[in-house]
């Protein structure tokens, strides 16, 4: 289920076809990051770099030079080193960069300063994500200044810098069939992990224990890493949108909100489910839960080609606002509640975000000042929620401290949409049945 060498090559070719004449694109890899003293965090490749290369080592640079006689795809990477590979693992080396990853030409990374300025010379434009890596920015400007210093001897320095992100991130927004298959697998693994958490949940269990169940299951299925820090919020902690302490004991009578998704082959999943700690929704919990679920279903129905990005959000606002009016948590007329945004004390975030190699994936939400129109191949999350703050004295006490979010990963298809994370149960009766069967 890997992305093939041919697909990476097609991506590079497509990007170079969009580049201006006489241009060069430069993409550095991610760097290893120190965790403490002489240990590192697990390496995770820069998404843009990986999207174009499939190369999963640090200390590398990809250079694209359309029309270059000796090869348009140039890679700089670490050389093979038997001694270091004994300690730190296999390296592809420049030879492997060509043979395995499809580079036309490759050089040792130690030769970068010497060679890259020569590759830039005579190119009118440089595509580069300036500001992303300040230390690498300085190196790029050093190479430009080296060329400028030779102008009197006929050297031609680049005259323009262009943002590579604009072209590349628009490409990444549209998922190929292979990408969709990987994202479907990531969502399936995460959905089963949420079921594991439901079955393991009981009063007295700690939030971090459910987090551990999710991480363990995903890793067992080949998804060693989570796409983001899991949120496991019991009771009032479910009202904190980015709660990650996951340290408290779950209490009988509370809900627990779990927002967790694995990363599989560099692609993210992102699922949220909310369920009762004791396996049975209370009257108030059920009332709010049903509003959120209805809002999510209505929003997902709006995910289809031709609708704009904000259409699902608009629908979710109407459903949640009407539901809160019906329960008496809001007062007034529906249109006034929406216009004055008084619903935002309970539903303060937007409906979702793009999903792909990054959990909050790249891609513009507006084009020319207007909401982007949904097209086949785009993947987004749909995640309405209701959060009644424990400190909200404007509502009866029975509602306070209830936080609910329901989130799925949704692919736009030519006929409508497909829920990639549909295996994660979200109907109340189904959740209660799963939890009852485990105890």
Short mmCIF file of C-alpha atoms in Angstrom, two decimals:
data_model
loop_
_atom_site.label_atom_id
_atom_site.label_comp_id
_atom_site.label_asym_id
_atom_site.label_seq_id
_atom_site.Cartn_x
_atom_site.Cartn_y
_atom_site.Cartn_z
CA UNK A 1 0.00 0.00 0.00
CA UNK A 2 2.99 2.31 -0.49
CA UNK A 3 3.05 5.34 -2.76
CA UNK A 4 4.97 4.09 -5.79
CA UNK A 5 8.21 5.50 -7.16
CA UNK A 6 6.24 6.35 -10.32
CA UNK A 7 3.70 8.45 -8.40
CA UNK A 8 6.44 10.48 -6.69
CA UNK A 9 7.96 11.06 -10.14
CA UNK A 10 4.57 12.23 -11.51
CA UNK A 11 4.25 14.70 -8.64
CA UNK A 12 7.67 16.20 -9.36
CA UNK A 13 6.90 16.40 -13.06
CA UNK A 14 3.55 18.10 -12.42
CA UNK A 15 5.15 20.66 -10.11
CA UNK A 16 7.94 21.45 -12.57
CA UNK A 17 5.36 21.91 -15.34
CA UNK A 18 3.78 24.70 -13.26
CA UNK A 19 7.06 26.46 -12.50
CA UNK A 20 8.05 29.59 -14.42
CA UNK A 21 10.75 29.26 -17.12
CA UNK A 22 14.40 29.39 -16.01
CA UNK A 23 13.56 28.51 -12.40
CA UNK A 24 14.83 26.24 -9.63
CA UNK A 25 13.01 24.82 -6.61
CA UNK A 26 14.79 24.02 -3.34
CA UNK A 27 13.28 21.87 -0.56
CA UNK A 28 15.22 20.94 2.58
CA UNK A 29 14.26 17.85 4.59
CA UNK A 30 13.21 17.96 8.22
CA UNK A 31 16.02 17.95 10.78
CA UNK A 32 16.42 15.67 13.76
CA UNK A 33 15.20 17.41 16.92
CA UNK A 34 16.77 17.01 20.34
CA UNK A 35 14.44 15.66 23.02
CA UNK A 36 16.89 15.82 25.91
CA UNK A 37 20.62 16.20 25.88
CA UNK A 38 21.85 13.59 23.36
CA UNK A 39 18.55 11.84 22.56
CA UNK A 40 16.21 12.79 19.75
CA UNK A 41 12.50 12.76 19.10
CA UNK A 42 11.45 10.10 16.59
CA UNK A 43 12.26 11.53 13.17
CA UNK A 44 9.31 12.63 11.06
CA UNK A 45 10.04 13.83 7.54
CA UNK A 46 8.86 17.24 6.32
CA UNK A 47 5.56 16.63 4.52
CA UNK A 48 6.36 18.70 1.41
CA UNK A 49 9.77 17.05 1.04
CA UNK A 50 8.29 13.57 1.47
CA UNK A 51 5.40 14.30 -0.92
CA UNK A 52 7.86 14.91 -3.74
CA UNK A 53 10.54 12.39 -2.90
CA UNK A 54 9.42 9.57 -0.59
CA UNK A 55 12.86 10.00 0.99
CA UNK A 56 12.71 9.45 4.75
CA UNK A 57 16.12 10.57 6.04
CA UNK A 58 17.19 13.80 7.73
CA UNK A 59 19.90 16.13 6.43
CA UNK A 60 18.84 16.08 2.78
CA UNK A 61 17.88 18.64 0.14
CA UNK A 62 15.75 18.11 -2.97
CA UNK A 63 16.37 20.41 -5.93
CA UNK A 64 14.14 20.60 -9.01
CA UNK A 65 15.62 22.24 -12.11
CA UNK A 66 13.27 22.05 -15.13
CA UNK A 67 15.20 21.70 -18.37
CA UNK A 68 18.57 20.88 -16.82
CA UNK A 69 20.58 18.86 -19.32
CA UNK A 70 22.17 16.56 -16.72
CA UNK A 71 18.89 15.79 -14.98
CA UNK A 72 16.05 17.83 -13.52
CA UNK A 73 15.78 16.08 -10.11
CA UNK A 74 18.85 16.53 -7.92
CA UNK A 75 19.21 15.15 -4.39
CA UNK A 76 21.76 15.98 -1.72
CA UNK A 77 21.92 13.46 1.12
CA UNK A 78 24.22 11.76 3.61
CA UNK A 79 26.83 9.44 2.18
CA UNK A 80 26.94 5.76 3.02
CA UNK A 81 29.09 5.20 6.12
CA UNK A 82 29.51 1.66 7.42
CA UNK A 83 30.64 2.81 10.87
CA UNK A 84 27.76 5.25 11.40
CA UNK A 85 25.22 2.86 9.93
CA UNK A 86 26.16 0.31 12.61
CA UNK A 87 25.04 2.84 15.22
CA UNK A 88 22.25 4.78 13.54
CA UNK A 89 20.83 2.63 10.76
CA UNK A 90 20.84 2.29 7.02
CA UNK A 91 21.45 5.24 4.68
CA UNK A 92 20.49 5.36 1.03
CA UNK A 93 23.46 7.48 0.00
CA UNK A 94 23.63 9.39 -3.31
CA UNK A 95 23.57 6.10 -5.23
CA UNK A 96 20.38 4.99 -3.49
CA UNK A 97 18.81 8.42 -4.03
CA UNK A 98 19.06 7.75 -7.76
CA UNK A 99 18.33 4.03 -7.84
CA UNK A 100 15.58 3.80 -5.23
CA UNK A 101 14.07 7.27 -5.16
CA UNK A 102 14.32 8.36 -8.79
CA UNK A 103 16.74 11.28 -8.56
CA UNK A 104 18.48 12.05 -11.87
CA UNK A 105 21.61 13.20 -10.08
CA UNK A 106 22.73 13.07 -6.45
CA UNK A 107 25.58 14.44 -4.34
CA UNK A 108 26.82 14.18 -0.75
CA UNK A 109 25.13 16.69 1.54
CA UNK A 110 28.58 17.97 2.57
CA UNK A 111 28.98 19.29 -0.99
CA UNK A 112 25.77 21.34 -0.85
CA UNK A 113 27.40 24.76 -0.38
CA UNK A 114 29.88 24.10 -3.16
CA UNK A 115 27.45 22.80 -5.76
CA UNK A 116 24.06 24.45 -5.17
CA UNK A 117 25.16 28.01 -5.90
CA UNK A 118 26.36 26.71 -9.27
CA UNK A 119 22.97 25.11 -9.93
CA UNK A 120 21.23 28.39 -9.05
CA UNK A 121 23.43 30.49 -11.30
CA UNK A 122 21.68 31.54 -14.49
CA UNK A 123 18.24 30.74 -13.09
CA UNK A 124 15.99 33.77 -13.01
CA UNK A 125 13.64 32.54 -10.28
CA UNK A 126 13.99 30.51 -7.08
CA UNK A 127 11.00 28.63 -5.66
CA UNK A 128 11.55 28.30 -1.94
CA UNK A 129 9.45 28.44 1.26
CA UNK A 130 11.16 31.43 2.85
CA UNK A 131 10.63 31.79 6.61
CA UNK A 132 9.96 28.12 7.31
CA UNK A 133 13.55 27.38 8.41
CA UNK A 134 15.52 30.54 9.34
CA UNK A 135 18.88 28.75 9.41
CA UNK A 136 18.36 27.34 5.92
CA UNK A 137 17.09 30.75 4.74
CA UNK A 138 20.52 32.16 5.59
CA UNK A 139 22.24 29.46 3.55
CA UNK A 140 20.05 30.19 0.54
CA UNK A 141 20.88 33.90 0.72
CA UNK A 142 24.58 33.05 1.10
CA UNK A 143 24.43 31.13 -2.18
CA UNK A 144 22.64 34.02 -3.90
CA UNK A 145 25.25 36.48 -2.62
CA UNK A 146 28.06 34.24 -3.85
CA UNK A 147 26.61 34.50 -7.34
CA UNK A 148 26.08 38.26 -7.00
CA UNK A 149 29.75 38.65 -6.09
CA UNK A 150 30.67 37.17 -9.49
CA UNK A 151 28.42 39.41 -11.58
CA UNK A 152 31.40 41.29 -13.06
CA UNK A 153 32.77 38.02 -14.40
CA UNK A 154 29.46 37.21 -16.10
CA UNK A 155 27.54 35.36 -13.40
CA UNK A 156 23.74 35.82 -13.44
CA UNK A 157 22.08 35.68 -10.00
CA UNK A 158 18.38 34.86 -9.49
CA UNK A 159 16.28 38.01 -9.64
CA UNK A 160 13.10 36.73 -8.02
CA UNK A 161 12.02 34.48 -5.15
CA UNK A 162 8.65 32.75 -5.48
CA UNK A 163 6.71 30.92 -2.77
CA UNK A 164 6.79 27.20 -3.50
CA UNK A 165 3.92 26.55 -1.07
CA UNK A 166 1.26 28.05 -3.33
CA UNK A 167 1.79 25.49 -6.10
CA UNK A 168 2.76 22.52 -3.97
CA UNK A 169 0.01 22.85 -1.37
CA UNK A 170 -2.66 23.09 -4.04
CA UNK A 171 -1.37 19.80 -5.43
CA UNK A 172 -1.48 18.16 -2.01
CA UNK A 173 -5.12 19.18 -1.54
CA UNK A 174 -6.26 16.68 -4.19
CA UNK A 175 -5.64 13.10 -3.08
CA UNK A 176 -4.75 10.37 -5.57
CA UNK A 177 -6.31 6.91 -5.46
CA UNK A 178 -3.23 5.60 -3.66
CA UNK A 179 -3.39 8.38 -1.07
CA UNK A 180 -7.07 7.67 -0.46
CA UNK A 181 -6.33 3.97 0.13
CA UNK A 182 -3.68 4.85 2.72
CA UNK A 183 -5.95 7.39 4.43
CA UNK A 184 -8.76 4.83 4.47
CA UNK A 185 -6.45 2.38 6.22
CA UNK A 186 -5.37 5.02 8.74
CA UNK A 187 -9.02 5.80 9.48
CA UNK A 188 -9.92 2.10 9.82
CA UNK A 189 -7.10 1.50 12.29
CA UNK A 190 -8.07 4.55 14.34
CA UNK A 191 -11.76 3.61 14.28
CA UNK A 192 -10.97 0.20 15.77
CA UNK A 193 -8.73 1.89 18.35
CA UNK A 194 -11.69 4.03 19.47
CA UNK A 195 -13.76 0.85 19.87
CA UNK A 196 -10.96 -0.58 22.02
CA UNK A 197 -11.14 2.53 24.22
CA UNK A 198 -14.91 2.22 24.56
CA UNK A 199 -14.56 -1.40 25.64
CA UNK A 200 -11.79 -0.58 28.14
CA UNK A 201 -13.61 2.36 29.69
CA UNK A 202 -15.12 2.16 33.17
CA UNK A 203 -15.36 4.39 36.25
CA UNK A 204 -11.96 4.57 37.97
CA UNK A 205 -9.93 4.14 34.76
CA UNK A 206 -7.52 6.99 34.10
CA UNK A 207 -7.60 9.11 30.95
CA UNK A 208 -4.03 8.12 30.10
CA UNK A 209 -4.98 4.45 30.24
CA UNK A 210 -7.47 4.93 27.41
CA UNK A 211 -4.83 6.89 25.53
CA UNK A 212 -2.45 3.95 26.01
CA UNK A 213 -5.07 1.52 24.68
CA UNK A 214 -5.41 3.59 21.51
CA UNK A 215 -1.66 3.97 20.94
CA UNK A 216 -1.09 0.25 21.60
CA UNK A 217 -3.76 -0.89 19.15
CA UNK A 218 -2.59 1.48 16.38
CA UNK A 219 1.04 0.43 16.80
CA UNK A 220 0.05 -3.23 16.65
CA UNK A 221 -1.56 -2.54 13.26
CA UNK A 222 1.54 -0.92 11.82
CA UNK A 223 0.72 2.69 12.69
CA UNK A 224 3.46 3.34 15.25
CA UNK A 225 2.84 7.05 15.62
CA UNK A 226 -0.20 9.17 16.33
CA UNK A 227 -0.97 12.01 13.93
CA UNK A 228 -1.23 14.41 16.91
CA UNK A 229 -1.31 14.34 20.70
CA UNK A 230 -4.44 12.48 21.76
CA UNK A 231 -7.17 14.28 23.70
CA UNK A 232 -8.84 12.14 26.36
CA UNK A 233 -11.06 14.44 28.39
CA UNK A 234 -13.37 13.07 31.06
CA UNK A 235 -16.21 15.19 32.41
CA UNK A 236 -15.43 18.91 32.40
CA UNK A 237 -12.09 18.22 30.69
CA UNK A 238 -14.09 17.48 27.54
CA UNK A 239 -14.93 21.18 27.45
CA UNK A 240 -11.26 22.08 26.90
CA UNK A 241 -10.80 21.92 23.13
CA UNK A 242 -7.09 21.02 23.19
CA UNK A 243 -6.90 19.18 26.50
CA UNK A 244 -3.83 16.89 26.41
CA UNK A 245 -2.88 16.34 30.07
CA UNK A 246 -4.91 13.09 30.06
CA UNK A 247 -4.08 12.60 33.73
CA UNK A 248 -7.37 12.40 35.64
CA UNK A 249 -9.50 9.50 36.84
CA UNK A 250 -12.76 8.96 34.95
CA UNK A 251 -15.87 9.31 37.08
CA UNK A 252 -19.16 7.44 37.07
CA UNK A 253 -21.84 9.59 35.43
CA UNK A 254 -19.45 11.65 33.27
CA UNK A 255 -18.80 11.55 29.54
CA UNK A 256 -15.33 11.08 28.09
CA UNK A 257 -14.33 12.82 24.85
CA UNK A 258 -11.53 11.15 22.87
CA UNK A 259 -9.96 12.93 19.90
CA UNK A 260 -7.27 10.60 18.53
CA UNK A 261 -6.00 9.35 15.19
CA UNK A 262 -2.98 7.46 13.96
CA UNK A 263 -0.57 8.33 11.19
CA UNK A 264 -0.12 5.56 8.62
CA UNK A 265 2.60 5.76 5.95
CA UNK A 266 2.86 9.52 6.61
CA UNK A 267 -0.90 10.17 6.25
CA UNK A 268 -3.11 11.30 9.12
CA UNK A 269 -6.47 10.25 10.48
CA UNK A 270 -8.50 12.34 12.93
CA UNK A 271 -11.50 10.92 14.77
CA UNK A 272 -13.42 12.13 17.83
CA UNK A 273 -15.97 10.12 19.75
CA UNK A 274 -17.74 10.97 23.00
CA UNK A 275 -19.29 8.29 25.21
CA UNK A 276 -20.44 7.71 28.80
CA UNK A 277 -17.84 6.46 31.26
CA UNK A 278 -20.32 4.00 32.77
CA UNK A 279 -21.70 2.90 29.40
CA UNK A 280 -25.09 4.64 29.66
CA UNK A 281 -25.98 8.18 28.53
CA UNK A 282 -27.92 10.27 31.04
CA UNK A 283 -30.99 12.21 29.90
CA UNK A 284 -29.07 15.48 29.59
CA UNK A 285 -26.07 13.85 27.93
CA UNK A 286 -28.31 12.11 25.42
CA UNK A 287 -30.18 15.31 24.59
CA UNK A 288 -27.00 17.24 23.79
CA UNK A 289 -25.39 14.28 22.05
CA UNK A 290 -28.31 13.88 19.67
CA UNK A 291 -28.07 17.55 18.68
CA UNK A 292 -24.37 17.19 17.85
CA UNK A 293 -24.97 13.98 15.92
CA UNK A 294 -27.83 15.55 13.95
CA UNK A 295 -25.62 18.55 13.19
CA UNK A 296 -22.83 16.29 11.98
CA UNK A 297 -25.11 14.26 9.74
CA UNK A 298 -26.57 17.45 8.24
CA UNK A 299 -23.07 18.86 7.70
CA UNK A 300 -21.77 15.68 6.04
CA UNK A 301 -24.74 15.81 3.65
CA UNK A 302 -23.39 19.18 2.47
CA UNK A 303 -19.97 17.73 1.61
CA UNK A 304 -20.26 17.33 -2.16
CA UNK A 305 -18.79 18.82 -5.33
CA UNK A 306 -20.07 22.30 -6.11
CA UNK A 307 -20.78 23.26 -2.49
CA UNK A 308 -18.36 25.68 -0.90
CA UNK A 309 -16.13 24.92 2.08
CA UNK A 310 -18.33 26.79 4.56
CA UNK A 311 -21.64 25.12 3.62
CA UNK A 312 -21.23 22.25 6.14
CA UNK A 313 -20.36 24.73 8.89
CA UNK A 314 -23.39 26.93 8.17
CA UNK A 315 -25.71 23.93 8.42
CA UNK A 316 -24.12 22.74 11.66
CA UNK A 317 -24.62 26.17 13.22
CA UNK A 318 -28.33 26.13 12.37
CA UNK A 319 -28.90 22.62 13.75
CA UNK A 320 -26.97 23.24 16.97
CA UNK A 321 -28.55 26.66 17.53
CA UNK A 322 -32.07 25.29 17.07
CA UNK A 323 -31.30 22.35 19.35
CA UNK A 324 -30.02 24.61 22.11
CA UNK A 325 -33.10 26.83 21.72
CA UNK A 326 -35.36 23.79 22.02
CA UNK A 327 -33.60 22.75 25.26
CA UNK A 328 -33.74 26.28 26.67
CA UNK A 329 -29.96 26.79 26.81
CA UNK A 330 -30.40 29.66 24.35
CA UNK A 331 -33.24 32.13 24.11
CA UNK A 332 -34.71 34.16 21.27
CA UNK A 333 -35.28 33.55 17.56
CA UNK A 334 -33.04 31.26 15.51
CA UNK A 335 -31.99 33.94 13.02
CA UNK A 336 -31.07 36.32 15.85
CA UNK A 337 -29.01 33.63 17.61
CA UNK A 338 -27.10 32.99 14.37
CA UNK A 339 -26.65 36.66 13.48
CA UNK A 340 -25.44 37.64 16.96
CA UNK A 341 -23.40 34.41 17.24
CA UNK A 342 -24.74 33.79 20.74
CA UNK A 343 -24.37 30.05 20.00
CA UNK A 344 -20.58 30.50 20.18
CA UNK A 345 -20.56 30.19 23.97
CA UNK A 346 -21.40 26.51 23.32
CA UNK A 347 -19.97 25.92 19.81
CA UNK A 348 -16.89 28.10 19.39
CA UNK A 349 -14.90 26.34 16.66
CA UNK A 350 -15.42 25.74 12.96
CA UNK A 351 -16.73 22.53 11.44
CA UNK A 352 -13.37 21.08 10.42
CA UNK A 353 -10.16 21.31 8.42
CA UNK A 354 -8.35 19.74 5.48
CA UNK A 355 -6.78 16.35 6.21
CA UNK A 356 -3.83 14.65 4.52
CA UNK A 357 -0.16 14.24 5.31
CA UNK A 358 -0.64 16.77 8.09
CA UNK A 359 -3.58 16.52 10.46
CA UNK A 360 -4.36 20.18 9.80
CA UNK A 361 -3.42 19.81 6.18
CA UNK A 362 -2.33 22.40 3.66
CA UNK A 363 -4.62 24.09 1.16
CA UNK A 364 -6.42 27.42 0.96
CA UNK A 365 -9.90 27.68 2.46
CA UNK A 366 -10.66 30.77 0.40
CA UNK A 367 -9.78 31.58 -3.21
CA UNK A 368 -10.05 35.18 -4.36
CA UNK A 369 -11.81 36.11 -1.14
CA UNK A 370 -14.57 33.51 -1.60
CA UNK A 371 -14.95 30.16 0.16
CA UNK A 372 -13.31 27.37 -1.82
CA UNK A 373 -15.59 25.09 -3.81
CA UNK A 374 -15.36 21.42 -2.83
CA UNK A 375 -14.01 19.07 -5.51
CA UNK A 376 -13.44 15.31 -5.74
CA UNK A 377 -10.26 14.14 -4.04
CA UNK A 378 -10.37 16.65 -1.19
CA UNK A 379 -10.48 15.20 2.34
CA UNK A 380 -11.83 17.17 5.29
CA UNK A 381 -12.93 16.56 8.85
CA UNK A 382 -16.49 17.23 9.99
CA UNK A 383 -16.54 17.81 13.74
CA UNK A 384 -19.35 19.83 15.34
CA UNK A 385 -19.50 20.04 19.10
CA UNK A 386 -21.32 21.41 22.12
CA UNK A 387 -19.37 22.42 25.22
CA UNK A 388 -21.20 23.65 28.30
CA UNK A 389 -18.59 25.23 30.54
CA UNK A 390 -18.64 24.07 34.16
CA UNK A 391 -18.55 27.78 35.07
CA UNK A 392 -21.55 28.77 32.93
CA UNK A 393 -24.04 29.99 35.55
CA UNK A 394 -26.50 31.08 32.82
CA UNK A 395 -27.68 27.50 32.40
CA UNK A 396 -29.11 25.02 34.93
CA UNK A 397 -26.49 23.00 36.80
CA UNK A 398 -27.54 19.71 35.17
CA UNK A 399 -26.05 20.86 31.84
CA UNK A 400 -22.73 22.19 33.13
CA UNK A 401 -19.46 20.41 32.40
CA UNK A 402 -20.81 18.41 29.46
CA UNK A 403 -18.49 18.46 26.43
CA UNK A 404 -19.39 16.58 23.24
CA UNK A 405 -17.67 16.41 19.85
CA UNK A 406 -18.20 13.92 17.02
CA UNK A 407 -15.60 13.94 14.24
CA UNK A 408 -15.17 11.95 11.04
CA UNK A 409 -12.80 11.99 8.08
CA UNK A 410 -14.75 12.69 4.89
CA UNK A 411 -13.61 12.31 1.27
CA UNK A 412 -15.28 14.38 -1.45
CA UNK A 413 -16.26 12.06 -4.33
CA UNK A 414 -17.66 12.82 -7.76
CA UNK A 415 -21.18 11.98 -6.56
CA UNK A 416 -21.04 13.28 -2.98
CA UNK A 417 -18.81 12.07 -0.20
CA UNK A 418 -17.50 8.99 1.59
CA UNK A 419 -16.90 8.73 5.35
CA UNK A 420 -13.47 7.13 5.69
CA UNK A 421 -13.90 6.71 9.46
CA UNK A 422 -17.37 5.13 9.31
CA UNK A 423 -16.22 2.07 11.29
CA UNK A 424 -16.08 4.16 14.47
CA UNK A 425 -19.56 3.84 16.06
CA UNK A 426 -21.42 7.04 16.86
CA UNK A 427 -25.09 6.09 17.28
CA UNK A 428 -25.94 6.12 21.00
CA UNK A 429 -27.49 2.66 20.98
CA UNK A 430 -24.47 1.18 19.19
CA UNK A 431 -22.02 2.79 21.62
CA UNK A 432 -24.00 1.54 24.66
CA UNK A 433 -24.20 -1.97 23.18
CA UNK A 434 -20.44 -2.11 22.53
CA UNK A 435 -19.66 -0.93 26.04
CA UNK A 436 -22.16 -3.33 27.61
CA UNK A 437 -20.67 -6.29 25.74
CA UNK A 438 -17.23 -5.58 27.24
CA UNK A 439 -18.33 -5.70 30.90
#
